[in-house]
Amino acid sequence: MSKNNFPKLHNATWPGIVGKGDHEPIISLDELLEKTAHANVDGVKFDGIDLGLFSAHVKLDPTDENVNWLVDKVGRYDLEIGTLVAPIWSPDGGSAMGTQADRDRFVAVVQKASEFGYKLRKQGIRTNNVIRIDSATSVGEWAKNPLENTKIIAETFRRACDVAATYGERLAAEGEICWGGMQSWRTMLEMLEMVDRDNMGFQADMSHTFLYLLGYNEPKDRILKTDFQWEDRAELERGLQFLTDKLRPWTIDFHVAQNDGTVFGSGSHDKTGRHCLPTDPNGKLDIVKDAGYWLRDENGNPNKVFDHICWDGCMFPNEVMHKQETWNSILETMIKVRNAHGWSV
């Protein structure tokens, strides 16, 4: 463990669920914890996990029994818990721009996640107070009436923020092209400004936000020039600088990831930025350098906003996730990111 080095290094549990269930079985929480805990690069290990509160892994009901069960399970691997994901698109949740009943369920799920998160912090195993959400609606549905639907989502997010605040929690809106009202840098920024809550922020994933540059699902908001070629690193860096200048001030949660410039979906998950292994030869990001656009301030200094950073490899094939060397390679990349942009205390 690396308790005096920041940001701490976390792995995500939801890639064992997201995109699974149709063609591949869900990967158990136990296996994900084992792979995370056993990863080791020259004595450096993962510090913790970011946790999806999905029924395949965790009972969302925030009873003391359920909380204690999770604390014992994660604690025995000497891991801490960071950001949580509220399962707002589970059967118990609902769309943030759906019917009144849908929106009420959305807020109710956030409330349960917030209480769960608060109790984990009280137990001392959880290190931050961020819960990730999205609009739980498609871009196509949102596009039927963008102005009105944006207002509805923002109002639902405000209600969710107010509930989360009673437990001392912050909400991070996931910047991903598959979520209506959140599918481009501009729609995301407009949403955040409209919500206007102190405990509302942005969750940046290097793979998902990368697609903002290319204007997928919102061509008018494309950042890179239309004749952009992948060999043009200067133009790519200009785009990353523009994107991060807009959204970095809102960012409270950060995922290290790789992307090959394409979209991908599996199972029931809509197409979004494809996550690639850090060693993928088709990867378009210089992971270590490009992480700095999010992790350093306008003066080039580590911004120290995040107590931890997380790796996200959603929709990796199970055969890849079952291999311990996959997680060692990912940990090695995370260490390089921290060495380049982190700090010690």
CSV table of C-alpha atoms in Angstrom, one decimal:
chain,number,residue,atom,x,y,z
A,1,MET,CA,0.0,0.0,0.0
A,2,SER,CA,1.1,3.6,-0.6
A,3,LYS,CA,-0.6,5.5,2.2
A,4,ASN,CA,1.6,8.6,1.9
A,5,ASN,CA,1.4,9.0,-1.9
A,6,PHE,CA,-1.4,10.8,-3.6
A,7,PRO,CA,-3.6,10.4,-5.4
A,8,LYS,CA,-4.3,6.9,-4.2
A,9,LEU,CA,-4.8,4.2,-6.8
A,10,HIS,CA,-8.2,2.5,-7.1
A,11,ASN,CA,-9.6,-0.2,-9.3
A,12,ALA,CA,-13.3,-0.3,-10.3
A,13,THR,CA,-15.8,-3.1,-9.6
A,14,TRP,CA,-18.5,-2.3,-12.1
A,15,PRO,CA,-16.6,-3.6,-15.1
A,16,GLY,CA,-17.5,-7.0,-13.7
A,17,ILE,CA,-21.2,-6.1,-14.4
A,18,VAL,CA,-21.6,-3.5,-17.1
A,19,GLY,CA,-22.0,-5.0,-20.5
A,20,LYS,CA,-22.2,-8.5,-19.0
A,21,GLY,CA,-25.1,-10.9,-18.6
A,22,ASP,CA,-26.1,-11.5,-22.2
A,23,HIS,CA,-23.0,-13.0,-23.9
A,24,GLU,CA,-20.7,-13.3,-20.9
A,25,PRO,CA,-21.4,-14.0,-17.2
A,26,ILE,CA,-21.0,-11.4,-14.5
A,27,ILE,CA,-17.7,-11.5,-12.7
A,28,SER,CA,-18.1,-11.8,-9.0
A,29,LEU,CA,-17.1,-9.1,-6.5
A,30,ASP,CA,-14.9,-11.6,-4.8
A,31,GLU,CA,-12.8,-12.2,-7.9
A,32,LEU,CA,-12.5,-8.5,-8.6
A,33,LEU,CA,-11.3,-7.9,-5.1
A,34,GLU,CA,-8.8,-10.7,-5.3
A,35,LYS,CA,-7.4,-9.5,-8.7
A,36,THR,CA,-7.2,-6.0,-7.3
A,37,ALA,CA,-5.5,-7.0,-4.0
A,38,HIS,CA,-3.0,-9.4,-5.7
A,39,ALA,CA,-1.8,-6.8,-8.3
A,40,ASN,CA,1.7,-5.8,-7.4
A,41,VAL,CA,4.4,-3.8,-9.2
A,42,ASP,CA,7.7,-3.6,-7.3
A,43,GLY,CA,5.9,-3.6,-4.0
A,44,VAL,CA,3.3,-1.0,-4.9
A,45,LYS,CA,-0.3,-2.2,-4.8
A,46,PHE,CA,-3.8,-0.8,-5.3
A,47,ASP,CA,-5.0,1.2,-2.3
A,48,GLY,CA,-8.7,0.6,-2.9
A,49,ILE,CA,-11.7,0.1,-5.1
A,50,ASP,CA,-14.5,2.3,-6.5
A,51,LEU,CA,-17.7,0.4,-6.0
A,52,GLY,CA,-20.9,0.0,-8.1
A,53,LEU,CA,-23.8,-0.5,-5.7
A,54,PHE,CA,-25.4,-3.1,-8.1
A,55,SER,CA,-27.5,-6.0,-6.8
A,56,ALA,CA,-25.1,-8.6,-8.5
A,57,HIS,CA,-22.4,-7.4,-6.0
A,58,VAL,CA,-24.0,-5.5,-3.2
A,59,LYS,CA,-27.4,-5.2,-1.5
A,60,LEU,CA,-28.2,-1.5,-1.8
A,61,ASP,CA,-30.5,-1.4,1.2
A,62,PRO,CA,-28.3,0.6,3.7
A,63,THR,CA,-29.0,-1.6,6.8
A,64,ASP,CA,-26.2,-2.0,9.3
A,65,GLU,CA,-26.1,-5.7,8.4
A,66,ASN,CA,-25.5,-5.0,4.7
A,67,VAL,CA,-22.9,-2.2,5.4
A,68,ASN,CA,-21.0,-4.4,7.9
A,69,TRP,CA,-21.0,-7.3,5.4
A,70,LEU,CA,-19.4,-5.1,2.8
A,71,VAL,CA,-16.9,-3.5,5.2
A,72,ASP,CA,-15.8,-7.0,6.3
A,73,LYS,CA,-15.5,-8.3,2.7
A,74,VAL,CA,-13.5,-5.4,1.4
A,75,GLY,CA,-11.5,-4.9,4.6
A,76,ARG,CA,-10.1,-8.4,4.6
A,77,TYR,CA,-8.2,-7.6,1.4
A,78,ASP,CA,-6.7,-4.5,3.0
A,79,LEU,CA,-8.5,-2.2,0.5
A,80,GLU,CA,-10.5,1.0,1.1
A,81,ILE,CA,-13.6,2.2,-0.7
A,82,GLY,CA,-13.8,5.4,-2.7
A,83,THR,CA,-16.4,6.6,-5.2
A,84,LEU,CA,-19.7,4.8,-5.3
A,85,VAL,CA,-22.0,4.4,-8.3
A,86,ALA,CA,-25.7,4.8,-7.6
A,87,PRO,CA,-27.7,2.1,-9.6
A,88,ILE,CA,-30.2,4.6,-11.0
A,89,TRP,CA,-30.9,2.5,-14.1
A,90,SER,CA,-31.6,-0.6,-12.1
A,91,PRO,CA,-35.2,-1.9,-11.8
A,92,ASP,CA,-35.5,0.1,-8.6
A,93,GLY,CA,-34.3,3.3,-10.3
A,94,GLY,CA,-35.7,5.4,-13.1
A,95,SER,CA,-34.8,8.0,-15.8
A,96,ALA,CA,-34.0,11.5,-14.6
A,97,MET,CA,-36.3,12.8,-17.4
A,98,GLY,CA,-39.0,10.1,-17.2
A,99,THR,CA,-42.4,10.1,-15.6
A,100,GLN,CA,-42.8,11.6,-12.1
A,101,ALA,CA,-42.7,8.0,-10.7
A,102,ASP,CA,-39.4,7.4,-12.6
A,103,ARG,CA,-37.9,10.6,-11.3
A,104,ASP,CA,-39.0,9.8,-7.7
A,105,ARG,CA,-37.4,6.4,-8.0
A,106,PHE,CA,-34.2,8.0,-9.3
A,107,VAL,CA,-34.0,10.3,-6.2
A,108,ALA,CA,-34.9,7.4,-3.9
A,109,VAL,CA,-32.0,5.3,-5.2
A,110,VAL,CA,-29.6,8.3,-4.8
A,111,GLN,CA,-30.9,8.6,-1.2
A,112,LYS,CA,-30.1,4.9,-0.4
A,113,ALA,CA,-26.7,5.2,-2.0
A,114,SER,CA,-26.0,8.4,0.0
A,115,GLU,CA,-27.0,6.7,3.3
A,116,PHE,CA,-24.9,3.7,2.4
A,117,GLY,CA,-21.9,5.9,1.6
A,118,TYR,CA,-22.3,7.9,4.8
A,119,LYS,CA,-22.3,4.7,6.8
A,120,LEU,CA,-19.2,3.4,5.0
A,121,ARG,CA,-17.4,6.7,5.9
A,122,LYS,CA,-18.5,6.4,9.5
A,123,GLN,CA,-16.9,2.9,9.5
A,124,GLY,CA,-13.6,4.4,8.3
A,125,ILE,CA,-13.3,2.3,5.2
A,126,ARG,CA,-14.5,4.9,2.7
A,127,THR,CA,-12.1,7.7,1.9
A,128,ASN,CA,-14.3,10.2,-0.1
A,129,ASN,CA,-17.9,11.4,-0.5
A,130,VAL,CA,-18.5,11.1,-4.2
A,131,ILE,CA,-21.4,9.2,-5.8
A,132,ARG,CA,-21.6,8.9,-9.6
A,133,ILE,CA,-24.9,9.4,-11.5
A,134,ASP,CA,-26.1,9.9,-15.0
A,135,SER,CA,-29.4,10.8,-16.6
A,136,ALA,CA,-30.4,7.2,-17.3
A,137,THR,CA,-31.9,8.2,-20.6
A,138,SER,CA,-30.8,7.9,-24.2
A,139,VAL,CA,-29.7,10.7,-26.4
A,140,GLY,CA,-32.5,9.9,-28.8
A,141,GLU,CA,-35.2,10.4,-26.2
A,142,TRP,CA,-33.5,13.6,-24.9
A,143,ALA,CA,-33.3,14.9,-28.5
A,144,LYS,CA,-37.1,14.9,-29.0
A,145,ASN,CA,-37.3,18.1,-26.9
A,146,PRO,CA,-33.8,19.1,-25.8
A,147,LEU,CA,-34.7,22.3,-24.0
A,148,GLU,CA,-37.5,20.9,-21.9
A,149,ASN,CA,-35.8,17.6,-21.3
A,150,THR,CA,-32.6,19.3,-20.1
A,151,LYS,CA,-34.8,21.3,-17.6
A,152,ILE,CA,-36.4,18.1,-16.3
A,153,ILE,CA,-33.0,16.3,-15.9
A,154,ALA,CA,-31.6,19.3,-14.1
A,155,GLU,CA,-34.5,19.5,-11.7
A,156,THR,CA,-34.2,15.7,-10.9
A,157,PHE,CA,-30.4,16.2,-10.4
A,158,ARG,CA,-31.2,19.1,-8.0
A,159,ARG,CA,-33.5,17.0,-6.0
A,160,ALA,CA,-30.9,14.3,-5.9
A,161,CYS,CA,-28.2,16.8,-4.8
A,162,ASP,CA,-30.4,18.0,-2.0
A,163,VAL,CA,-30.9,14.5,-0.7
A,164,ALA,CA,-27.2,13.6,-1.0
A,165,ALA,CA,-26.3,16.8,0.9
A,166,THR,CA,-28.1,15.6,4.0
A,167,TYR,CA,-25.6,12.8,4.2
A,168,GLY,CA,-22.6,14.9,3.3
A,169,GLU,CA,-22.3,13.4,-0.2
A,170,ARG,CA,-21.4,14.9,-3.5
A,171,LEU,CA,-22.8,13.8,-6.9
A,172,ALA,CA,-20.6,13.4,-10.0
A,173,ALA,CA,-22.3,13.5,-13.4
A,174,GLU,CA,-20.7,10.9,-15.7
A,175,GLY,CA,-19.5,12.5,-18.9
A,176,GLU,CA,-20.4,9.9,-21.4
A,177,ILE,CA,-21.8,10.2,-25.0
A,178,CYS,CA,-24.6,7.6,-24.4
A,179,TRP,CA,-26.4,9.7,-21.8
A,180,GLY,CA,-29.1,12.1,-22.9
A,181,GLY,CA,-28.3,15.7,-21.9
A,182,MET,CA,-24.7,14.7,-21.2
A,183,GLN,CA,-23.5,13.5,-24.6
A,184,SER,CA,-21.1,16.4,-25.4
A,185,TRP,CA,-18.9,18.9,-23.6
A,186,ARG,CA,-21.4,21.7,-24.2
A,187,THR,CA,-24.6,19.8,-23.1
A,188,MET,CA,-22.7,18.6,-20.0
A,189,LEU,CA,-21.5,22.0,-19.1
A,190,GLU,CA,-25.0,23.5,-19.6
A,191,MET,CA,-26.4,20.7,-17.4
A,192,LEU,CA,-24.0,21.4,-14.6
A,193,GLU,CA,-24.6,25.1,-14.7
A,194,MET,CA,-28.4,24.6,-14.7
A,195,VAL,CA,-28.3,22.3,-11.7
A,196,ASP,CA,-26.4,24.9,-9.8
A,197,ARG,CA,-25.7,23.0,-6.6
A,198,ASP,CA,-22.5,23.1,-4.6
A,199,ASN,CA,-22.4,19.3,-4.3
A,200,MET,CA,-22.8,18.7,-8.0
A,201,GLY,CA,-19.7,18.0,-10.0
A,202,PHE,CA,-18.3,16.2,-13.1
A,203,GLN,CA,-16.8,12.7,-13.4
A,204,ALA,CA,-14.2,12.6,-16.2
A,205,ASP,CA,-13.2,9.3,-17.7
A,206,MET,CA,-10.3,9.5,-20.2
A,207,SER,CA,-12.0,7.2,-22.6
A,208,HIS,CA,-15.5,8.6,-22.5
A,209,THR,CA,-14.5,12.3,-22.5
A,210,PHE,CA,-12.1,11.5,-25.4
A,211,LEU,CA,-15.2,11.0,-27.6
A,212,TYR,CA,-16.3,14.6,-26.8
A,213,LEU,CA,-13.4,15.7,-29.0
A,214,LEU,CA,-14.9,13.9,-32.0
A,215,GLY,CA,-18.5,15.0,-31.6
A,216,TYR,CA,-20.1,11.5,-31.5
A,217,ASN,CA,-23.9,11.9,-30.8
A,218,GLU,CA,-23.5,15.7,-31.0
A,219,PRO,CA,-21.6,16.6,-34.2
A,220,LYS,CA,-22.1,20.4,-33.8
A,221,ASP,CA,-20.0,20.2,-30.6
A,222,ARG,CA,-17.0,18.5,-32.2
A,223,ILE,CA,-13.8,20.0,-31.0
A,224,LEU,CA,-11.2,18.6,-33.3
A,225,LYS,CA,-11.1,20.0,-36.9
A,226,THR,CA,-13.1,18.0,-39.3
A,227,ASP,CA,-10.1,16.8,-41.4
A,228,PHE,CA,-8.2,15.7,-38.3
A,229,GLN,CA,-5.8,12.9,-38.7
A,230,TRP,CA,-4.5,10.8,-35.8
A,231,GLU,CA,-0.9,11.6,-36.7
A,232,ASP,CA,-1.6,15.2,-35.8
A,233,ARG,CA,-0.7,15.2,-32.2
A,234,ALA,CA,-0.6,19.0,-31.9
A,235,GLU,CA,-4.3,19.2,-32.9
A,236,LEU,CA,-5.2,16.4,-30.5
A,237,GLU,CA,-3.4,18.3,-27.7
A,238,ARG,CA,-5.2,21.5,-28.6
A,239,GLY,CA,-8.5,19.7,-28.3
A,240,LEU,CA,-7.6,18.1,-25.0
A,241,GLN,CA,-6.6,21.5,-23.6
A,242,PHE,CA,-9.9,23.1,-24.8
A,243,LEU,CA,-12.0,20.2,-23.4
A,244,THR,CA,-10.3,20.1,-20.0
A,245,ASP,CA,-10.2,23.9,-19.6
A,246,LYS,CA,-14.1,23.8,-19.9
A,247,LEU,CA,-14.7,20.8,-17.6
A,248,ARG,CA,-11.8,20.5,-15.3
A,249,PRO,CA,-13.2,23.2,-12.9
A,250,TRP,CA,-16.2,21.0,-12.4
A,251,THR,CA,-14.3,17.7,-12.1
A,252,ILE,CA,-14.5,15.9,-8.7
A,253,ASP,CA,-13.8,12.3,-9.9
A,254,PHE,CA,-11.3,11.0,-12.4
A,255,HIS,CA,-10.8,7.7,-14.3
A,256,VAL,CA,-7.6,6.7,-16.1
A,257,ALA,CA,-8.4,4.8,-19.3
A,258,GLN,CA,-7.4,4.2,-22.9
A,259,ASN,CA,-9.5,4.7,-26.1
A,260,ASP,CA,-8.9,3.7,-29.7
A,261,GLY,CA,-11.1,6.5,-31.2
A,262,THR,CA,-14.1,4.2,-31.7
A,263,VAL,CA,-17.4,3.6,-29.9
A,264,PHE,CA,-18.5,0.3,-28.4
A,265,GLY,CA,-21.3,-1.3,-26.5
A,266,SER,CA,-22.0,-4.8,-25.2
A,267,GLY,CA,-24.9,-6.4,-23.3
A,268,SER,CA,-27.6,-3.9,-22.7
A,269,HIS,CA,-25.2,-0.9,-22.5
A,270,ASP,CA,-25.5,1.7,-25.3
A,271,LYS,CA,-22.4,2.4,-27.4
A,272,THR,CA,-19.9,4.7,-25.8
A,273,GLY,CA,-16.2,5.4,-25.7
A,274,ARG,CA,-14.4,2.0,-26.0
A,275,HIS,CA,-12.1,1.2,-23.1
A,276,CYS,CA,-8.8,-0.4,-24.2
A,277,LEU,CA,-6.0,-2.0,-22.3
A,278,PRO,CA,-3.2,0.4,-21.5
A,279,THR,CA,-0.9,-1.5,-23.9
A,280,ASP,CA,-3.4,-1.6,-26.8
A,281,PRO,CA,-1.4,-0.7,-30.0
A,282,ASN,CA,-4.5,1.1,-31.3
A,283,GLY,CA,-4.9,3.3,-28.3
A,284,LYS,CA,-5.0,7.0,-29.3
A,285,LEU,CA,-4.1,8.5,-25.9
A,286,ASP,CA,-0.7,9.0,-24.4
A,287,ILE,CA,-2.2,7.9,-21.1
A,288,VAL,CA,0.4,9.4,-18.7
A,289,LYS,CA,0.8,12.7,-20.5
A,290,ASP,CA,-2.9,13.2,-21.3
A,291,ALA,CA,-3.9,12.5,-17.7
A,292,GLY,CA,-2.1,15.6,-16.8
A,293,TYR,CA,-4.7,17.8,-18.7
A,294,TRP,CA,-7.1,16.7,-15.9
A,295,LEU,CA,-4.7,16.3,-13.0
A,296,ARG,CA,-2.8,19.6,-13.3
A,297,ASP,CA,-4.1,23.2,-12.9
A,298,GLU,CA,-3.8,26.0,-15.4
A,299,ASN,CA,-0.3,26.8,-14.1
A,300,GLY,CA,0.8,23.2,-14.6
A,301,ASN,CA,0.9,22.3,-10.9
A,302,PRO,CA,-0.8,19.1,-9.5
A,303,ASN,CA,-4.3,20.4,-8.7
A,304,LYS,CA,-4.7,18.0,-5.7
A,305,VAL,CA,-8.4,17.8,-6.3
A,306,PHE,CA,-8.7,14.0,-6.1
A,307,ASP,CA,-7.8,11.9,-3.1
A,308,HIS,CA,-7.7,9.0,-5.5
A,309,ILE,CA,-7.8,8.1,-9.2
A,310,CYS,CA,-9.5,5.0,-10.6
A,311,TRP,CA,-8.9,2.7,-13.5
A,312,ASP,CA,-12.0,1.9,-15.6
A,313,GLY,CA,-12.1,-1.0,-18.0
A,314,CYS,CA,-15.8,-1.4,-18.7
A,315,MET,CA,-16.7,-4.0,-21.3
A,316,PHE,CA,-13.4,-5.8,-21.3
A,317,PRO,CA,-13.9,-9.5,-22.3
A,318,ASN,CA,-14.0,-11.9,-19.4
A,319,GLU,CA,-11.0,-13.8,-20.7
A,320,VAL,CA,-9.0,-10.5,-20.3
A,321,MET,CA,-10.4,-9.7,-16.8
A,322,HIS,CA,-9.7,-13.2,-15.5
A,323,LYS,CA,-5.9,-12.8,-16.0
A,324,GLN,CA,-3.9,-11.4,-13.1
A,325,GLU,CA,-1.4,-9.9,-15.6
A,326,THR,CA,-4.1,-7.6,-16.9
A,327,TRP,CA,-4.4,-5.9,-13.5
A,328,ASN,CA,-0.6,-5.8,-13.0
A,329,SER,CA,-0.3,-4.0,-16.3
A,330,ILE,CA,-3.1,-1.6,-15.3
A,331,LEU,CA,-1.5,-0.9,-11.9
A,332,GLU,CA,1.8,-0.2,-13.6
A,333,THR,CA,0.1,2.5,-15.8
A,334,MET,CA,-1.6,4.0,-12.8
A,335,ILE,CA,1.7,4.3,-10.9
A,336,LYS,CA,3.2,6.1,-13.9
A,337,VAL,CA,0.3,8.5,-13.9
A,338,ARG,CA,0.8,9.2,-10.2
A,339,ASN,CA,4.5,9.6,-10.5
A,340,ALA,CA,4.0,12.2,-13.2
A,341,HIS,CA,1.2,14.2,-11.6
A,342,GLY,CA,0.9,13.2,-8.0
A,343,TRP,CA,2.3,14.3,-4.7
A,344,SER,CA,3.5,13.0,-1.3
A,345,VAL,CA,2.7,14.0,2.3
